[in-house]
Tab-separated table of C-alpha atoms in Angstrom:
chain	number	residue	atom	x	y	z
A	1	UNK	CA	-41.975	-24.318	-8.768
A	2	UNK	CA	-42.279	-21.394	-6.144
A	3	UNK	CA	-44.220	-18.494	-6.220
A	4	UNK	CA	-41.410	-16.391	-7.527
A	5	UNK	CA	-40.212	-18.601	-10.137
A	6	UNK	CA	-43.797	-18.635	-11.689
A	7	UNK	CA	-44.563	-15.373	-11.121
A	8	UNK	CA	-41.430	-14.569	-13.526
A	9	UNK	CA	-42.722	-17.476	-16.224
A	10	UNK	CA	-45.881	-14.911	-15.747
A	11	UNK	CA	-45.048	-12.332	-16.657
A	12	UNK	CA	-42.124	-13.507	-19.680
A	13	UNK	CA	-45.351	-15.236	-21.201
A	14	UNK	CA	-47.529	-12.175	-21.148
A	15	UNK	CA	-47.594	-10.587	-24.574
A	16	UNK	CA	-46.464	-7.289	-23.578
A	17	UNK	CA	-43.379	-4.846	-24.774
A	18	UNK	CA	-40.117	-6.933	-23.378
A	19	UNK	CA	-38.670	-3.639	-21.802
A	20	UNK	CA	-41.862	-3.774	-19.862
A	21	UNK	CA	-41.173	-7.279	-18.870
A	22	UNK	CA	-37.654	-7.185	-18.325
A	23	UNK	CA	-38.579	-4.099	-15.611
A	24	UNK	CA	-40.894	-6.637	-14.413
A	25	UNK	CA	-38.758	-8.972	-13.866
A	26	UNK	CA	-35.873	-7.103	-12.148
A	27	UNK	CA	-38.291	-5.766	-10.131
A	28	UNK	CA	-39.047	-9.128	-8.779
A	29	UNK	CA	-35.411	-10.292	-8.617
A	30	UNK	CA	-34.008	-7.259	-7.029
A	31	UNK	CA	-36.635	-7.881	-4.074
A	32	UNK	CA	-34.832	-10.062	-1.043
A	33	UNK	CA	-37.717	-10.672	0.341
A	34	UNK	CA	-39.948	-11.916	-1.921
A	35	UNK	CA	-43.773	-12.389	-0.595
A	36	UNK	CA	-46.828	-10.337	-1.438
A	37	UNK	CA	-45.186	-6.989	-0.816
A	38	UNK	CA	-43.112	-7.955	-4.139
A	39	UNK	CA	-46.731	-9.176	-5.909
A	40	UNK	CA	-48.246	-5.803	-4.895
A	41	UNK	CA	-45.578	-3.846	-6.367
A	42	UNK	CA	-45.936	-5.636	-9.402
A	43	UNK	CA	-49.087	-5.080	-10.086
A	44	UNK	CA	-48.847	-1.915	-8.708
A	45	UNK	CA	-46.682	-1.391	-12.091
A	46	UNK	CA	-48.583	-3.121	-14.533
A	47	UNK	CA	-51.787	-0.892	-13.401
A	48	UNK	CA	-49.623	2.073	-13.779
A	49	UNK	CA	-48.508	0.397	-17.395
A	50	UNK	CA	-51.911	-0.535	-18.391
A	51	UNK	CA	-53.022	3.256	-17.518
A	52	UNK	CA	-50.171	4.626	-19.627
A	53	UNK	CA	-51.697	2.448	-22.497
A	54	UNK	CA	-54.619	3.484	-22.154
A	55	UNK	CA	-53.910	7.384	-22.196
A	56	UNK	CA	-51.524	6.810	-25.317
A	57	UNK	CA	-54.534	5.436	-27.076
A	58	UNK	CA	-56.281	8.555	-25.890
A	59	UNK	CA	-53.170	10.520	-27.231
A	60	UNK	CA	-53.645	8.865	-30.499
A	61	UNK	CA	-57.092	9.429	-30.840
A	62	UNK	CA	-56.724	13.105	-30.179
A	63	UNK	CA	-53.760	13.746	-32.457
A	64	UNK	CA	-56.010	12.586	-35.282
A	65	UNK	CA	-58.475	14.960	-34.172
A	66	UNK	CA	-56.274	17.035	-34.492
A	67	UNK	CA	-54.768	15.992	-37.978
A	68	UNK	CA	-58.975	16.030	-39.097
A	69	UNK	CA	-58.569	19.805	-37.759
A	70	UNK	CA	-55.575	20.996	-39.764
A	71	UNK	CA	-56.906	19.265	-42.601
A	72	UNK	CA	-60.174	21.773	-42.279
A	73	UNK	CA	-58.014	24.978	-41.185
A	74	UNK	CA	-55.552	24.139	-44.622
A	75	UNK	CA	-58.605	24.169	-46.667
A	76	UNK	CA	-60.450	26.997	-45.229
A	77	UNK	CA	-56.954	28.715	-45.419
A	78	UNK	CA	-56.940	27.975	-49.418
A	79	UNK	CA	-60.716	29.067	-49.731
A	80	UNK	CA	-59.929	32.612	-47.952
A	81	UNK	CA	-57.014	33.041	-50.475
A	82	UNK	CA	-58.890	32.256	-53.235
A	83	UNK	CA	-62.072	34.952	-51.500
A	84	UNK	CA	-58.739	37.654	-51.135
A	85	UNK	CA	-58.201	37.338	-54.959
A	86	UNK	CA	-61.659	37.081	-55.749
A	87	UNK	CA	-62.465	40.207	-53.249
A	88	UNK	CA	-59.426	42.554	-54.765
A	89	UNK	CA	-60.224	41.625	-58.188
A	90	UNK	CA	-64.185	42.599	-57.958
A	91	UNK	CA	-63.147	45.811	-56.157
A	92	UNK	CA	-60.305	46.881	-58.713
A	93	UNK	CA	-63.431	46.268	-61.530
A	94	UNK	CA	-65.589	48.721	-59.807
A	95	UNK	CA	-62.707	51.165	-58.893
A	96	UNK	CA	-62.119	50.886	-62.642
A	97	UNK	CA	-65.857	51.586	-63.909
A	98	UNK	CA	-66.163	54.280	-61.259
A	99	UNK	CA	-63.374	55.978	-62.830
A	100	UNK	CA	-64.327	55.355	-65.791
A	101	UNK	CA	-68.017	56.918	-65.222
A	102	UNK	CA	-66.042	60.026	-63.555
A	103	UNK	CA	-64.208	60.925	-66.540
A	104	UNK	CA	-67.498	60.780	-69.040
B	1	UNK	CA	-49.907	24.084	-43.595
B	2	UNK	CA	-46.684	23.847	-41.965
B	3	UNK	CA	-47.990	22.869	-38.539
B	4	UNK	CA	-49.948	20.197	-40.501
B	5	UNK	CA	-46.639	19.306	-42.079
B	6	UNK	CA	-44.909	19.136	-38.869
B	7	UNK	CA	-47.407	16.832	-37.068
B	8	UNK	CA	-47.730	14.313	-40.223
B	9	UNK	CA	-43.731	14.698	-39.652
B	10	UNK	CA	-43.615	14.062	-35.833
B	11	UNK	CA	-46.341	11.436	-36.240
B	12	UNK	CA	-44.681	9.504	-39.341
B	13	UNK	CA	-41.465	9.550	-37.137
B	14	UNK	CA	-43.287	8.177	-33.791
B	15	UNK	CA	-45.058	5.513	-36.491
B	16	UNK	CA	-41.650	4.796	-37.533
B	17	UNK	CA	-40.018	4.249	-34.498
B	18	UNK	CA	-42.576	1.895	-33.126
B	19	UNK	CA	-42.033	-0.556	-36.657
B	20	UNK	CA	-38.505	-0.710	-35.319
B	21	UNK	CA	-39.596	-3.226	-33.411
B	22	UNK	CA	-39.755	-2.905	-29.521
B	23	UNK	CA	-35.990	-3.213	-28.805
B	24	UNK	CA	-35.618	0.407	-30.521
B	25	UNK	CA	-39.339	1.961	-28.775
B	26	UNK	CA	-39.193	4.390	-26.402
B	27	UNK	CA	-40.965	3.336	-23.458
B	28	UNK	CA	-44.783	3.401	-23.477
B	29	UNK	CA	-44.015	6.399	-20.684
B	30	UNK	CA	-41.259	8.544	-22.730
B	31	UNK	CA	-43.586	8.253	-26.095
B	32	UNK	CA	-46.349	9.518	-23.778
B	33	UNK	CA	-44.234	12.525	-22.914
B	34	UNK	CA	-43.485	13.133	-26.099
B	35	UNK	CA	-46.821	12.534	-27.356
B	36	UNK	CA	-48.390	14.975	-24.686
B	37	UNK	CA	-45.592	17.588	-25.820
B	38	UNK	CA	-46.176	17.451	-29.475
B	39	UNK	CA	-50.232	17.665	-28.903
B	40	UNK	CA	-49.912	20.199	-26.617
B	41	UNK	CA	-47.918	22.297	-28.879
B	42	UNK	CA	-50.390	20.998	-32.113
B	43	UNK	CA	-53.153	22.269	-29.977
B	44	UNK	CA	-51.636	25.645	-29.428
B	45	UNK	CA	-50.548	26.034	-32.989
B	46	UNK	CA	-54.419	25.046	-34.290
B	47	UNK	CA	-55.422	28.094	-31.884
B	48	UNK	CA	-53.207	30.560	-32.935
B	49	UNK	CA	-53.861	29.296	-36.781
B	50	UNK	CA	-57.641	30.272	-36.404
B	51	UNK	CA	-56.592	33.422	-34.515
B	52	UNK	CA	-54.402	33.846	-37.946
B	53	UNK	CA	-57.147	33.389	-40.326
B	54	UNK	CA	-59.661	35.830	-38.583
B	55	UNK	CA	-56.810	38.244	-39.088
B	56	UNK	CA	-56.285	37.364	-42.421
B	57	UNK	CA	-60.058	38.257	-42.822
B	58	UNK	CA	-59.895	41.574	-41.353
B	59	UNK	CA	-57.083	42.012	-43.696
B	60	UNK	CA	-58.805	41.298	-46.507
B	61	UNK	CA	-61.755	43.404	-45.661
B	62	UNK	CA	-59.719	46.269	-45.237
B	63	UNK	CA	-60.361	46.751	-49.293
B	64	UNK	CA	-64.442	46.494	-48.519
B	65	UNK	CA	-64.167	48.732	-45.690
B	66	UNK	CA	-62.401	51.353	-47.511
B	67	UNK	CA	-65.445	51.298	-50.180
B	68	UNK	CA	-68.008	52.124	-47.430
B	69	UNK	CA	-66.312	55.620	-47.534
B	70	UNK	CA	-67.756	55.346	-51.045
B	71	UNK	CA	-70.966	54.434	-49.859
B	72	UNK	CA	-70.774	57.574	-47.049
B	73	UNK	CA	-69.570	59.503	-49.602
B	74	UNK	CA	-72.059	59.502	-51.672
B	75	UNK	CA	-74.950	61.249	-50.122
B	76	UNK	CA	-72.692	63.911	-49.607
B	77	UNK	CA	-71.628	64.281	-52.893
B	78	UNK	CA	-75.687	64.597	-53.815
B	79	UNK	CA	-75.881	67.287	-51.139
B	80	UNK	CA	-72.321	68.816	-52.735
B	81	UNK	CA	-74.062	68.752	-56.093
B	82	UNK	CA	-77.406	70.564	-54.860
B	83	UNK	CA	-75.252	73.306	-52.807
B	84	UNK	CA	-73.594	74.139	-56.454
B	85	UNK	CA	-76.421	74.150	-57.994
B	86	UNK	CA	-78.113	76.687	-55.026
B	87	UNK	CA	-75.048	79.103	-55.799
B	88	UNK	CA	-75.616	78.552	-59.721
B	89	UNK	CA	-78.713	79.903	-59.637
B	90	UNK	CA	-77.476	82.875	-56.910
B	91	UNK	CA	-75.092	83.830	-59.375
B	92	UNK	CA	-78.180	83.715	-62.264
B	93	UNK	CA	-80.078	85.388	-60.503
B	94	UNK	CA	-77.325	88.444	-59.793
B	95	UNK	CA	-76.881	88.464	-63.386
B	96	UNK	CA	-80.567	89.200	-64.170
B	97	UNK	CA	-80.172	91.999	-61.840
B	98	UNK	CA	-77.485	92.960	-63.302
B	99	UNK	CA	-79.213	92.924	-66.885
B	100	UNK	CA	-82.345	94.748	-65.475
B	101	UNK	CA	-80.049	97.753	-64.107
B	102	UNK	CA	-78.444	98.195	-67.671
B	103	UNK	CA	-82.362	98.405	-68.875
B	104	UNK	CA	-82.972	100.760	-66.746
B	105	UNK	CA	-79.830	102.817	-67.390
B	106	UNK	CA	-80.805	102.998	-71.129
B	107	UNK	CA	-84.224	103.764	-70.054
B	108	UNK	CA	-82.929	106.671	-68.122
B	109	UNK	CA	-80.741	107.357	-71.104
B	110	UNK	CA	-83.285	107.496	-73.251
B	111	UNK	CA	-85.676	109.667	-71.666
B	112	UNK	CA	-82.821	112.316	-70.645
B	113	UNK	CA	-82.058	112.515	-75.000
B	114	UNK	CA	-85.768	112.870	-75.305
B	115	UNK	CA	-85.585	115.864	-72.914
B	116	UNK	CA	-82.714	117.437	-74.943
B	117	UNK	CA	-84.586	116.982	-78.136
B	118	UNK	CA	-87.478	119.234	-76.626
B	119	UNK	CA	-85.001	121.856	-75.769
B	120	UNK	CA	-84.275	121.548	-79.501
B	121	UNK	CA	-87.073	122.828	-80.902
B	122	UNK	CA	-90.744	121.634	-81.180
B	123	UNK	CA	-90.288	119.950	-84.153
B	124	UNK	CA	-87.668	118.117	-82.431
B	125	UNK	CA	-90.023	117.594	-79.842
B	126	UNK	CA	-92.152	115.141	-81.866
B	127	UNK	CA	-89.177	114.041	-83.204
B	128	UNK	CA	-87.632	113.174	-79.696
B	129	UNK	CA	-90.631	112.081	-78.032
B	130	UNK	CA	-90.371	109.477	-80.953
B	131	UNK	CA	-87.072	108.155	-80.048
B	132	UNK	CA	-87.835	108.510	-76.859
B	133	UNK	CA	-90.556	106.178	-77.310
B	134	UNK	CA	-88.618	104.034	-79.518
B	135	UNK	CA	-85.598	104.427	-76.581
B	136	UNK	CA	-88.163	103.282	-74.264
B	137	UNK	CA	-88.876	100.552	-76.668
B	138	UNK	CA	-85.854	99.872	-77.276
B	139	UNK	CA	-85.221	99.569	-73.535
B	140	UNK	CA	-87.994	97.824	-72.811
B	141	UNK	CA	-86.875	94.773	-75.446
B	142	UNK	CA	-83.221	94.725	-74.426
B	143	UNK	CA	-85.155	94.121	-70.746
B	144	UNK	CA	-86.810	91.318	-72.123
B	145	UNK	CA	-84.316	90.441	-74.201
B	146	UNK	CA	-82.032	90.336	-70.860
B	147	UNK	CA	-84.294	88.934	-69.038
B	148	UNK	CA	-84.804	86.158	-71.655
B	149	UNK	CA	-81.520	85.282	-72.040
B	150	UNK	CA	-80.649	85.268	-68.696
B	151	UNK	CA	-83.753	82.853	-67.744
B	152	UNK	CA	-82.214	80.922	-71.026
B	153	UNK	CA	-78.990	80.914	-69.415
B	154	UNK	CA	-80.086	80.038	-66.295
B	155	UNK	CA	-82.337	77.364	-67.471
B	156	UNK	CA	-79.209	76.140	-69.484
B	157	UNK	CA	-77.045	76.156	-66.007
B	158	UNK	CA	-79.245	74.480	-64.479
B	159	UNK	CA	-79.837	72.060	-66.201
B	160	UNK	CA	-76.369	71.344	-67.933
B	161	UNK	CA	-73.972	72.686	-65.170
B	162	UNK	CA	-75.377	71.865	-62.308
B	163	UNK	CA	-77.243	68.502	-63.250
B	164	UNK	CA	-74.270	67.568	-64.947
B	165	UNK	CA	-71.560	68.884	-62.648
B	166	UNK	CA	-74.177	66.726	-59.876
B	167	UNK	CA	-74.363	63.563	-61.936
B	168	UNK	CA	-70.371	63.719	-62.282
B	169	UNK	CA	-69.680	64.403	-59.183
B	170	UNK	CA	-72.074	61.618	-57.848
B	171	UNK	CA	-72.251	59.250	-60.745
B	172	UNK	CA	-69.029	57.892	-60.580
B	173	UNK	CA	-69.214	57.351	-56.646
B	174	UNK	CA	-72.649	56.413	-56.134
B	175	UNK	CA	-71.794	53.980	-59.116
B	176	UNK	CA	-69.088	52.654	-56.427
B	177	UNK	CA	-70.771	52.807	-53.872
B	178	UNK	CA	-73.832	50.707	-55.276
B	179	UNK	CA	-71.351	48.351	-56.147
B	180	UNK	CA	-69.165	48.285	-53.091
B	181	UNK	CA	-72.209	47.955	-51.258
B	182	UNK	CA	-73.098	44.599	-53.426
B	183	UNK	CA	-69.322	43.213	-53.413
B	184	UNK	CA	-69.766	44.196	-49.261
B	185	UNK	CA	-72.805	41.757	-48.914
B	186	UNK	CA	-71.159	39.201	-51.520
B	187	UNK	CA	-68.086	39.136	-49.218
B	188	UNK	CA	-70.356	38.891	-45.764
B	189	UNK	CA	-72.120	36.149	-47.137
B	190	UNK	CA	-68.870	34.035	-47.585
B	191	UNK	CA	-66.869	35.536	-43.803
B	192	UNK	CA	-70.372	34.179	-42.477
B	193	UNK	CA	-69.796	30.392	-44.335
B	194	UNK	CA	-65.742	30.789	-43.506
B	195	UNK	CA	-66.663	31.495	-40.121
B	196	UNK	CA	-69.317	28.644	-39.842
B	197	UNK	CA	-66.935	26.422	-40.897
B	198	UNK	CA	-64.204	27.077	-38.583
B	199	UNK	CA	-66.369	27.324	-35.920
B	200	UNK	CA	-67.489	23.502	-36.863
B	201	UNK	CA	-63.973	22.664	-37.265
B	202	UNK	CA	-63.186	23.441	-33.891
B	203	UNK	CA	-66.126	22.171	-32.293
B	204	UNK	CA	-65.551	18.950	-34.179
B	205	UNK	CA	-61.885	18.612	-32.780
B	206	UNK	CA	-63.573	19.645	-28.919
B	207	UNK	CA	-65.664	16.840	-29.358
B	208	UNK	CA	-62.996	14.378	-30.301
B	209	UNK	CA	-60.891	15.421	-27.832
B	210	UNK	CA	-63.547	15.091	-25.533
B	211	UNK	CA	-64.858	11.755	-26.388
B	212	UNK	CA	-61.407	10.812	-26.681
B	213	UNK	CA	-60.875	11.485	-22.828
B	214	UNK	CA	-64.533	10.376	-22.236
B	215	UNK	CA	-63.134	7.069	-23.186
B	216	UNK	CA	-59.824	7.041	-21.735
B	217	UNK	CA	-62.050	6.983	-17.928
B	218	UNK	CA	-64.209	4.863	-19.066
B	219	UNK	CA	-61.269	2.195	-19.807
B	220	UNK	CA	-59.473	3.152	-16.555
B	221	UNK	CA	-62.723	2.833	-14.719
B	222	UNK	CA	-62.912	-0.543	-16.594
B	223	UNK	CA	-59.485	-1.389	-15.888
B	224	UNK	CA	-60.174	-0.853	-12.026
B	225	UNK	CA	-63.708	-2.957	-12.335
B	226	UNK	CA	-62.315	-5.806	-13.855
B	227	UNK	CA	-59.178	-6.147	-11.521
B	228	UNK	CA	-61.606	-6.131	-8.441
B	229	UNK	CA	-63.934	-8.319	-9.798
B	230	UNK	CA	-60.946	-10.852	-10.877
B	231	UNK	CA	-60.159	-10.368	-7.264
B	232	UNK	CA	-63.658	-10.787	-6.137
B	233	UNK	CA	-62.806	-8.957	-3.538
B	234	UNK	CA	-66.881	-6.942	-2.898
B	235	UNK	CA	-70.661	-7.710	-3.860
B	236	UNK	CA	-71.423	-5.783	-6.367
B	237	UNK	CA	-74.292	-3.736	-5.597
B	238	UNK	CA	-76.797	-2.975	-8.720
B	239	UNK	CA	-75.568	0.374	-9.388
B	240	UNK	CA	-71.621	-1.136	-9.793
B	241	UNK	CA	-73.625	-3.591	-12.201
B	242	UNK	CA	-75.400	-1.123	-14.123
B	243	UNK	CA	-72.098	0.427	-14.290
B	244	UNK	CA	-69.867	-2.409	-15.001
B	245	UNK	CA	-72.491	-3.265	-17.992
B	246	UNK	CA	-71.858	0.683	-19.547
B	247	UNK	CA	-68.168	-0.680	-19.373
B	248	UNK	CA	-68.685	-3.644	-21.133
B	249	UNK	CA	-70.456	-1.629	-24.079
B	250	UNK	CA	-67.486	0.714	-23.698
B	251	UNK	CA	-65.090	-1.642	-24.039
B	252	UNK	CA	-67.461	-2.964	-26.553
B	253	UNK	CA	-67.013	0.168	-29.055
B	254	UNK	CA	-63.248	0.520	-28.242
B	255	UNK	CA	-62.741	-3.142	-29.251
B	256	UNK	CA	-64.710	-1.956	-32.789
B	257	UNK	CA	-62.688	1.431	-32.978
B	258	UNK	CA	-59.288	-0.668	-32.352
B	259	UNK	CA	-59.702	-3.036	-34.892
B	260	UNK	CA	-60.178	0.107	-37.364
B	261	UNK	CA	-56.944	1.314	-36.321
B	262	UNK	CA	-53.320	-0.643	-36.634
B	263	UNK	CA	-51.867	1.417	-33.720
B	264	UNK	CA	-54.154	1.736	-31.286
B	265	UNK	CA	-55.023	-1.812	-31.848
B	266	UNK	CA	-51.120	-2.617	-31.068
B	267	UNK	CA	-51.826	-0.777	-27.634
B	268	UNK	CA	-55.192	-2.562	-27.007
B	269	UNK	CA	-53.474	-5.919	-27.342
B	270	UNK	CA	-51.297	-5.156	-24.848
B	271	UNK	CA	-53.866	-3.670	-22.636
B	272	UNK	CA	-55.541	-7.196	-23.014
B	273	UNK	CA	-52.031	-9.326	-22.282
B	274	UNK	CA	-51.391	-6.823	-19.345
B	275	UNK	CA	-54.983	-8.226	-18.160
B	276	UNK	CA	-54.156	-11.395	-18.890
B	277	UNK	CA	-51.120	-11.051	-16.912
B	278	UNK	CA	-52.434	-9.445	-14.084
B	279	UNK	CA	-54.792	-12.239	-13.699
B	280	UNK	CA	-52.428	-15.115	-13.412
B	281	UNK	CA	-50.124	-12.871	-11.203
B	282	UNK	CA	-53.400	-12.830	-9.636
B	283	UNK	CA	-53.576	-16.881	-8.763
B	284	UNK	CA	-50.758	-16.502	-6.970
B	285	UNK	CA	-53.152	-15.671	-4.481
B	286	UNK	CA	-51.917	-11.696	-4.056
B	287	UNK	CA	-53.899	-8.412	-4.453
B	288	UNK	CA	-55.271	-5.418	-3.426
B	289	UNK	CA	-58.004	-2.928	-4.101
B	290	UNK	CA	-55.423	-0.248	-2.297
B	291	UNK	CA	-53.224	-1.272	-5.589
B	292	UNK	CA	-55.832	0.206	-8.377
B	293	UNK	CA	-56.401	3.144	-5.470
B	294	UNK	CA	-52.615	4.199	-5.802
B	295	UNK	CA	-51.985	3.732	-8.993
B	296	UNK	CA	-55.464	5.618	-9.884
């Protein structure tokens, strides 16, 4: 088996998405020349792949930060509601007795 | 709530797409756009949500601000009350001048019938010199019967007009004011625990995020250490192993936090095959450290 024939078994058994590999793997069959030009621009791709991975993780990571957040804004929005009724229905009570005491 | 909404939304339909199975995926680059988009746009919406709330605050407190008008108010209300009471007592005091001149014009009156009662005749005179003394008596009670009444009156004034025209005008707003004051100091003590909390809220989320990126070198430094050292290609010097060690417990305590979590444990996997792929690619006897350089 040559070099480019195993490099292709290679990379279709890696465990990694198939669009991946099938990009892989035109990438090596489009190249005429094969030799280790063609290697280097493979793993030239799977660094850039592997880096992509690693920043979705990243991605995910953040957007639950993020989820934590809006979880902690909805409820602080809910507790300032509740303070706006709580606030206005104090203040009509005095308003009320202060009347009330200006009349006597 | 909505922006909540829309991210469990956006991230439910991501999710979704992904258990499609890979022929139906975007690529790992496309959901990264998209990813980057949506938390960009998250991000933004958190800020301007906080920026929201402190308005909402200020709204709110627009009801406690207007009592401290009260509070203001109410000194000057006391000082109202004791200026009312100053021109309460001028006007009491006018009208015992006022009452003393009448005495006096009865005096006057008095002594001038006395005088006619001597032009009379003398037995007039003893006569008239008696009602003149009991005119001067006379005078002289209705003086201190003026005088009493007015000081009755006045007292009377005082004490029920003007203390009571001062406790209504103050009452009812110092009343307010006390309590404004109180519902004022209520309502700082719970802005001060809203604010703590959104201030922890957001300094949780900086952390995250920054831990979160923290990581993501760390990886891509690991990444670039373990394809050199599969290559072999340089001595490590102590520092690179000190380093390459704070990778390992890295990689350590990403392994732990991806087997917590289905998705990013999907993407770790792959990060591992792509590894394991690179490292048979590898035996073919091709690579460069110029490869992690450009694609760093």
């Amino acid at each position: 088996m040559d070099k480019k024939s195993k490099l292709i078994k290679a990379i279709q058994g890696a465990k990694v998405e198939d669009d991946f590999k099938t990009e892989l793997i035109n990438l090596v069959e489009a190249d005429e020349n094969f030799g280790p030009d063609t290697i280097k621009k493979v793993q030239e791709k799977i660094t850039e792949h592997a880096y992509d991975a690693i920043d979705e993780m990243t991605n995910l990571e953040i957007e639950d930060a993020l989820a934590d957040f809006n979880r902690e804004i909805d409820q602080l929005d809910k507790d300032i509601s509740q303070f706006e009724d709580d606030i206005n229905q104090k203040a009509d009570e005095i308003d009320t007795n202060a009347l009330r005491n200006e009349i006597k | 709530m909505l922006q909540n909404r829309e991210n469990v939304v956006q991230r439910e339909n991501l999710d979704d797409e992904q258990d499609k199975g890979p022929e139906q995926n975007p690529s790992l680059a496309e959901l990264k756009d998209q990813r980057k988009e949506a938390l960009s746009g998250g991000i933004n919406k958190a800020g301007e949500r906080v920026r929201g709330l402190g308005l909402k605050i200020i709204g709110i407190l627009k009801r406690v601000g207007g009592a401290a008008e009260y509070i203001l108010v109410a000194p000057e209300a006391a000082a109202g009350a004791a200026k009312f009471a100053h021109e309460r007592t001028k006007v009491v005091d006018e009208k015992i001048e006022a009452g003393m001149d009448k005495a006096a014009e009865w005096t006057s009156e008095a002594v001038d019938k006395a005088g006619e009662g001597i032009k009379v005749g003398y037995e007039s005179v003893a006569r008239g010199v008696k009602k003149g003394a009991e005119g001067l008596e006379k005078g002289a009670d209705a003086v201190d019967t003026a005088m009493d009444k007015a000081a009755y009156w006045t007292s009377a004034v005082v004490d029920k007009g003007v203390d009571k025209g001062a406790r209504a005008i103050t009452a009812g707003r110092e009343f307010a004011g006390e309590k404004y004051e109180s519902l004022g100091n209520w309502a700082k003590e719970k802005i001060t625990g809203f604010q703590e909390r959104g201030r922890r809220a957001v300094d949780k989320f900086l952390e995250d995020r920054k831990n979160a990126k923290e990581r993501n070198q760390a990886l891509k430094d690991g990444w670039k250490e373990a394809e050199a050292s599969i290559r072999g290609e340089k001595r490590r010097t102590k520092a690179e192993m000190n380093s390459n060690r704070r990778h390992d417990k890295m990689n350590a305590e990403m392994e732990k936090r991806m087997a917590r979590d289905e998705k990013n444990r999907a993407r770790w996997q792959e990060l591992q095959a792509m590894y394991g792929m690179s490292k048979e690619i590898q035996k073919l006897g091709v690579g460069q450290q110029e490869i992690m350089d450009k694609a760093a």
